[in-house]
Amino acid sequence: MSSGLSINTLRGVACLLLVGYHVIGDSSSSGLRLPDEHLASQLNDWLALVRMPLFSFLSGIVYARRPLTGAITPFAIGKTRRLLLPMLIVGTGFALLQNLTDGTNNEGDYNWWLLHTVPVAHYWFLEALFILFIATAVLERLGWLSTPRSFWTIWLLAAALHCWGRLPVYFGLNGAAYLAPFFLLGVAAQRFGLHLAGPRWTPALLLSVIGGLILLWALIDAPTDNQPGLQRLVVSVCLCLLLLRLQPESRWLAWVGTWSFGIYLFHPVFTAGARMLLKSVQVQEVGVLLTAGLLAGLAGSIALTAMLRRMPYGHWALGEKPSRRPTTRTDAAAAAP
């Protein structure tokens, strides 16, 4: 299977794509508020084909490295702590910050009675991923993911749900349907060694990506996040598998990738702060705003994550277990090198 360096490199790539997405914005009324025909806006739309699919694909790979082997209940409790607790703490804080801060996108645009029932901003991914983990755990216990034949039957059903299912937005159900084929593809990549396929698969995947992009362009059908469709699914699947086959390795991207969860949680606060600060001093150059937003989103998130790990109860916001610290002189002496 791909090395840890390669997987973390791809995590770093996914982080760059996600932070860049929120810097640019998903429409002319968010982010840098660029017109829809601007090159950066169009590129942002097309990168939807790889952005969240790659995050989900990598999550599937990581799950398959340590799959469910025991009871579902402890597994579900662990995922609740890891995903839903940060969603509640950080997501609620984010919604309040947007409501109280002038100049943010969609300021106050929340139904507070349905907060998190209707997912908050990009935190929908955490709810959707929780659903996928639990559904996968149930399928594991039923033995439906243990053989290639049964696994790919489940995958085809997930692909059909992705393309043609219409689930409600509540609790991230529609997001789970969108991400399911990519998460399961990651599980299959680890479990069945998809990266070990013959060398002819690399050019075949590349040609499939190029052909799919040309088809989408010919249909004047630029993709958007969470927008299902068979052509988009084929291109996204091929992109994920192609990246896995290429096994890119970059130490600085891999380092960024090790902070991916904190970056996912916190980056919009820092990208918005950088944008508002620069615009307040009349900086309007798109390149400057984009670069500053990317750097602020990454560096600010990493710094905040590191700080929370040192704070009492800060681990709750990160969904992590508390770090064990020596409590007596005897313990401290035993812990010393």
mmCIF file of C-alpha atoms in Angstrom, residues 102-327:
data_model
loop_
_atom_site.group_PDB
_atom_site.id
_atom_site.type_symbol
_atom_site.label_atom_id
_atom_site.label_comp_id
_atom_site.label_asym_id
_atom_site.label_seq_id
_atom_site.Cartn_x
_atom_site.Cartn_y
_atom_site.Cartn_z
ATOM 1 C CA ASP A 102 -19.391 42.182 10.261
ATOM 2 C CA GLY A 103 -18.011 41.421 6.817
ATOM 3 C CA THR A 104 -18.188 37.626 6.979
ATOM 4 C CA ASN A 105 -20.013 35.512 4.412
ATOM 5 C CA ASN A 106 -23.644 34.617 5.140
ATOM 6 C CA GLU A 107 -23.454 36.447 8.463
ATOM 7 C CA GLY A 108 -26.213 35.173 10.758
ATOM 8 C CA ASP A 109 -27.751 33.026 8.031
ATOM 9 C CA TYR A 110 -28.636 30.116 10.339
ATOM 10 C CA ASN A 111 -31.797 28.629 11.743
ATOM 11 C CA TRP A 112 -30.626 28.398 15.330
ATOM 12 C CA TRP A 113 -33.354 25.922 16.248
ATOM 13 C CA LEU A 114 -32.004 23.506 13.637
ATOM 14 C CA LEU A 115 -28.304 24.191 14.138
ATOM 15 C CA HIS A 116 -26.368 21.019 13.218
ATOM 16 C CA THR A 117 -29.621 19.267 12.321
ATOM 17 C CA VAL A 118 -29.049 21.323 9.199
ATOM 18 C CA PRO A 119 -25.232 21.184 9.029
ATOM 19 C CA VAL A 120 -23.206 24.337 9.631
ATOM 20 C CA ALA A 121 -21.019 25.407 6.702
ATOM 21 C CA HIS A 122 -18.264 22.928 5.834
ATOM 22 C CA TYR A 123 -18.831 20.948 9.037
ATOM 23 C CA TRP A 124 -21.360 18.888 7.082
ATOM 24 C CA PHE A 125 -18.384 16.693 6.211
ATOM 25 C CA LEU A 126 -17.986 15.594 9.836
ATOM 26 C CA GLU A 127 -21.623 14.535 10.109
ATOM 27 C CA ALA A 128 -21.488 12.775 6.747
ATOM 28 C CA LEU A 129 -18.248 11.000 7.618
ATOM 29 C CA PHE A 130 -19.712 9.806 10.921
ATOM 30 C CA ILE A 131 -22.636 8.248 9.024
ATOM 31 C CA LEU A 132 -20.209 6.546 6.634
ATOM 32 C CA PHE A 133 -18.119 5.113 9.466
ATOM 33 C CA ILE A 134 -21.163 3.683 11.226
ATOM 34 C CA ALA A 135 -22.684 2.320 8.002
ATOM 35 C CA THR A 136 -19.348 0.738 7.077
ATOM 36 C CA ALA A 137 -19.058 -0.809 10.543
ATOM 37 C CA VAL A 138 -22.497 -2.396 10.172
ATOM 38 C CA LEU A 139 -21.596 -3.736 6.720
ATOM 39 C CA GLU A 140 -18.352 -5.133 8.137
ATOM 40 C CA ARG A 141 -20.208 -7.026 10.845
ATOM 41 C CA LEU A 142 -22.576 -8.440 8.232
ATOM 42 C CA GLY A 143 -19.578 -9.625 6.211
ATOM 43 C CA TRP A 144 -20.652 -7.704 3.119
ATOM 44 C CA LEU A 145 -17.289 -5.993 2.607
ATOM 45 C CA SER A 146 -15.043 -9.015 3.072
ATOM 46 C CA THR A 147 -14.904 -10.331 -0.510
ATOM 47 C CA PRO A 148 -14.414 -8.413 -3.753
ATOM 48 C CA ARG A 149 -17.728 -9.617 -5.178
ATOM 49 C CA SER A 150 -19.883 -8.492 -2.257
ATOM 50 C CA PHE A 151 -17.813 -5.340 -1.790
ATOM 51 C CA TRP A 152 -18.241 -4.122 -5.364
ATOM 52 C CA THR A 153 -21.946 -4.899 -5.219
ATOM 53 C CA ILE A 154 -22.209 -2.545 -2.242
ATOM 54 C CA TRP A 155 -20.033 -0.010 -4.062
ATOM 55 C CA LEU A 156 -22.320 -0.014 -7.111
ATOM 56 C CA LEU A 157 -25.311 0.588 -4.850
ATOM 57 C CA ALA A 158 -23.451 3.489 -3.229
ATOM 58 C CA ALA A 159 -22.599 4.874 -6.676
ATOM 59 C CA ALA A 160 -26.258 4.682 -7.707
ATOM 60 C CA LEU A 161 -27.247 6.499 -4.515
ATOM 61 C CA HIS A 162 -24.598 9.130 -5.249
ATOM 62 C CA CYS A 163 -25.847 9.728 -8.781
ATOM 63 C CA TRP A 164 -29.593 9.434 -8.420
ATOM 64 C CA GLY A 165 -30.473 9.384 -4.725
ATOM 65 C CA ARG A 166 -32.039 12.475 -3.209
ATOM 66 C CA LEU A 167 -31.570 12.341 0.540
ATOM 67 C CA PRO A 168 -32.459 15.259 2.829
ATOM 68 C CA VAL A 169 -29.832 17.679 4.067
ATOM 69 C CA TYR A 170 -30.559 16.861 7.703
ATOM 70 C CA PHE A 171 -27.654 15.460 9.751
ATOM 71 C CA GLY A 172 -25.465 15.384 6.628
ATOM 72 C CA LEU A 173 -27.410 12.570 4.957
ATOM 73 C CA ASN A 174 -27.076 14.080 1.486
ATOM 74 C CA GLY A 175 -23.364 14.618 2.081
ATOM 75 C CA ALA A 176 -22.954 10.990 3.128
ATOM 76 C CA ALA A 177 -24.631 9.844 -0.094
ATOM 77 C CA TYR A 178 -22.307 12.118 -2.084
ATOM 78 C CA LEU A 179 -19.145 10.859 -0.370
ATOM 79 C CA ALA A 180 -20.001 7.158 -0.015
ATOM 80 C CA PRO A 181 -18.451 5.894 -3.301
ATOM 81 C CA PHE A 182 -15.158 7.649 -2.566
ATOM 82 C CA PHE A 183 -14.956 6.449 1.039
ATOM 83 C CA LEU A 184 -15.647 2.860 -0.020
ATOM 84 C CA LEU A 185 -13.164 3.221 -2.876
ATOM 85 C CA GLY A 186 -10.520 4.124 -0.300
ATOM 86 C CA VAL A 187 -11.431 1.043 1.728
ATOM 87 C CA ALA A 188 -11.132 -1.098 -1.414
ATOM 88 C CA ALA A 189 -7.808 0.484 -2.366
ATOM 89 C CA GLN A 190 -6.325 -0.604 0.957
ATOM 90 C CA ARG A 191 -8.126 -3.924 1.305
ATOM 91 C CA PHE A 192 -7.736 -5.240 -2.241
ATOM 92 C CA GLY A 193 -4.487 -3.520 -3.241
ATOM 93 C CA LEU A 194 -5.854 -1.451 -6.122
ATOM 94 C CA HIS A 195 -2.507 0.318 -6.415
ATOM 95 C CA LEU A 196 -0.940 -3.019 -7.420
ATOM 96 C CA ALA A 197 -2.843 -3.219 -10.716
ATOM 97 C CA GLY A 198 -0.713 -3.498 -13.858
ATOM 98 C CA PRO A 199 1.249 -0.514 -15.213
ATOM 99 C CA ARG A 200 -1.217 -0.006 -18.057
ATOM 100 C CA TRP A 201 -3.776 1.281 -15.556
ATOM 101 C CA THR A 202 -1.947 4.584 -15.065
ATOM 102 C CA PRO A 203 -2.321 5.842 -18.665
ATOM 103 C CA ALA A 204 -5.835 4.370 -18.766
ATOM 104 C CA LEU A 205 -6.824 6.377 -15.688
ATOM 105 C CA LEU A 206 -5.190 9.495 -17.099
ATOM 106 C CA LEU A 207 -7.043 9.131 -20.397
ATOM 107 C CA SER A 208 -10.307 8.570 -18.522
ATOM 108 C CA VAL A 209 -9.794 11.779 -16.561
ATOM 109 C CA ILE A 210 -8.981 13.773 -19.687
ATOM 110 C CA GLY A 211 -11.904 12.281 -21.597
ATOM 111 C CA GLY A 212 -14.303 12.932 -18.742
ATOM 112 C CA LEU A 213 -13.172 16.539 -18.384
ATOM 113 C CA ILE A 214 -13.585 17.127 -22.111
ATOM 114 C CA LEU A 215 -17.071 15.639 -21.963
ATOM 115 C CA LEU A 216 -18.076 17.824 -19.022
ATOM 116 C CA TRP A 217 -16.620 20.888 -20.739
ATOM 117 C CA ALA A 218 -18.470 20.052 -23.966
ATOM 118 C CA LEU A 219 -21.693 19.812 -21.973
ATOM 119 C CA ILE A 220 -20.882 23.206 -20.420
ATOM 120 C CA ASP A 221 -21.412 21.409 -17.152
ATOM 121 C CA ALA A 222 -18.932 22.841 -14.679
ATOM 122 C CA PRO A 223 -19.119 20.847 -11.445
ATOM 123 C CA THR A 224 -19.914 22.253 -8.036
ATOM 124 C CA ASP A 225 -19.479 20.791 -4.563
ATOM 125 C CA ASN A 226 -21.994 18.092 -3.626
ATOM 126 C CA GLN A 227 -23.369 18.064 -7.178
ATOM 127 C CA PRO A 228 -23.889 14.418 -8.168
ATOM 128 C CA GLY A 229 -23.729 12.977 -11.652
ATOM 129 C CA LEU A 230 -22.386 9.891 -13.397
ATOM 130 C CA GLN A 231 -19.803 11.756 -15.489
ATOM 131 C CA ARG A 232 -18.525 13.613 -12.434
ATOM 132 C CA LEU A 233 -18.356 10.378 -10.440
ATOM 133 C CA VAL A 234 -16.272 8.652 -13.126
ATOM 134 C CA VAL A 235 -13.820 11.555 -13.329
ATOM 135 C CA SER A 236 -13.519 11.853 -9.536
ATOM 136 C CA VAL A 237 -12.981 8.108 -9.085
ATOM 137 C CA CYS A 238 -10.297 8.073 -11.768
ATOM 138 C CA LEU A 239 -8.594 11.127 -10.241
ATOM 139 C CA CYS A 240 -8.456 9.497 -6.808
ATOM 140 C CA LEU A 241 -7.055 6.250 -8.210
ATOM 141 C CA LEU A 242 -4.585 8.128 -10.412
ATOM 142 C CA LEU A 243 -3.248 10.089 -7.437
ATOM 143 C CA LEU A 244 -2.933 6.843 -5.487
ATOM 144 C CA ARG A 245 -1.041 5.214 -8.362
ATOM 145 C CA LEU A 246 1.325 8.168 -8.736
ATOM 146 C CA GLN A 247 2.142 8.078 -4.999
ATOM 147 C CA PRO A 248 3.418 11.669 -4.822
ATOM 148 C CA GLU A 249 5.794 12.352 -1.944
ATOM 149 C CA SER A 250 6.596 15.798 -0.601
ATOM 150 C CA ARG A 251 7.835 16.282 2.941
ATOM 151 C CA TRP A 252 6.392 19.764 3.386
ATOM 152 C CA LEU A 253 3.004 18.758 1.974
ATOM 153 C CA ALA A 254 3.072 15.638 4.143
ATOM 154 C CA TRP A 255 3.792 17.826 7.170
ATOM 155 C CA VAL A 256 0.788 19.977 6.293
ATOM 156 C CA GLY A 257 -1.214 16.771 5.886
ATOM 157 C CA THR A 258 -0.469 15.696 9.455
ATOM 158 C CA TRP A 259 -2.437 18.775 10.581
ATOM 159 C CA SER A 260 -5.326 18.125 8.204
ATOM 160 C CA PHE A 261 -8.070 17.758 10.827
ATOM 161 C CA GLY A 262 -7.200 21.025 12.560
ATOM 162 C CA ILE A 263 -6.919 22.766 9.202
ATOM 163 C CA TYR A 264 -10.347 21.467 8.243
ATOM 164 C CA LEU A 265 -11.868 22.720 11.486
ATOM 165 C CA PHE A 266 -10.379 26.197 11.714
ATOM 166 C CA HIS A 267 -9.182 27.485 8.342
ATOM 167 C CA PRO A 268 -12.234 29.646 7.399
ATOM 168 C CA VAL A 269 -11.676 31.859 10.447
ATOM 169 C CA PHE A 270 -8.158 32.703 9.335
ATOM 170 C CA THR A 271 -8.868 33.002 5.611
ATOM 171 C CA ALA A 272 -11.720 35.430 6.329
ATOM 172 C CA GLY A 273 -9.599 37.369 8.818
ATOM 173 C CA ALA A 274 -6.754 37.773 6.323
ATOM 174 C CA ARG A 275 -9.162 38.884 3.590
ATOM 175 C CA MET A 276 -10.909 41.470 5.768
ATOM 176 C CA LEU A 277 -7.614 42.809 7.126
ATOM 177 C CA LEU A 278 -6.064 43.261 3.685
ATOM 178 C CA LYS A 279 -9.189 44.789 2.188
ATOM 179 C CA SER A 280 -9.366 47.234 5.094
ATOM 180 C CA VAL A 281 -6.009 48.643 3.924
ATOM 181 C CA GLN A 282 -7.214 48.705 0.305
ATOM 182 C CA VAL A 283 -5.350 45.632 -0.955
ATOM 183 C CA GLN A 284 -7.351 44.421 -3.962
ATOM 184 C CA GLU A 285 -4.907 42.312 -5.991
ATOM 185 C CA VAL A 286 -6.377 38.829 -6.342
ATOM 186 C CA GLY A 287 -2.979 37.121 -6.270
ATOM 187 C CA VAL A 288 -1.997 38.827 -3.023
ATOM 188 C CA LEU A 289 -5.353 38.088 -1.386
ATOM 189 C CA LEU A 290 -5.258 34.457 -2.502
ATOM 190 C CA THR A 291 -1.694 33.859 -1.314
ATOM 191 C CA ALA A 292 -2.288 35.604 2.011
ATOM 192 C CA GLY A 293 -5.526 33.696 2.547
ATOM 193 C CA LEU A 294 -3.854 30.353 1.855
ATOM 194 C CA LEU A 295 -0.968 31.069 4.199
ATOM 195 C CA ALA A 296 -3.233 32.418 6.945
ATOM 196 C CA GLY A 297 -5.637 29.500 6.650
ATOM 197 C CA LEU A 298 -2.862 26.933 6.950
ATOM 198 C CA ALA A 299 -0.566 28.629 9.469
ATOM 199 C CA GLY A 300 -3.364 29.936 11.682
ATOM 200 C CA SER A 301 -5.078 26.554 11.853
ATOM 201 C CA ILE A 302 -1.849 24.727 12.661
ATOM 202 C CA ALA A 303 -0.946 27.240 15.376
ATOM 203 C CA LEU A 304 -4.418 27.076 16.948
ATOM 204 C CA THR A 305 -4.406 23.272 16.886
ATOM 205 C CA ALA A 306 -1.006 23.179 18.589
ATOM 206 C CA MET A 307 -2.209 25.680 21.194
ATOM 207 C CA LEU A 308 -5.390 23.729 21.953
ATOM 208 C CA ARG A 309 -3.357 20.576 22.528
ATOM 209 C CA ARG A 310 -1.521 22.397 25.305
ATOM 210 C CA MET A 311 -4.653 23.816 26.929
ATOM 211 C CA PRO A 312 -6.776 22.023 29.538
ATOM 212 C CA TYR A 313 -9.814 20.572 27.784
ATOM 213 C CA GLY A 314 -8.571 21.848 24.426
ATOM 214 C CA HIS A 315 -8.531 18.256 23.193
ATOM 215 C CA TRP A 316 -12.345 18.281 23.268
ATOM 216 C CA ALA A 317 -12.465 20.737 20.367
ATOM 217 C CA LEU A 318 -10.099 18.501 18.397
ATOM 218 C CA GLY A 319 -11.861 15.233 19.186
ATOM 219 C CA GLU A 320 -8.663 13.864 20.673
ATOM 220 C CA LYS A 321 -8.022 11.918 23.838
ATOM 221 C CA PRO A 322 -6.407 13.939 26.637
ATOM 222 C CA SER A 323 -2.650 13.667 26.701
ATOM 223 C CA ARG A 324 -1.304 11.791 29.672
ATOM 224 C CA ARG A 325 0.907 13.915 31.869
ATOM 225 C CA PRO A 326 2.985 12.772 34.848
ATOM 226 C CA THR A 327 1.060 13.605 38.031
#
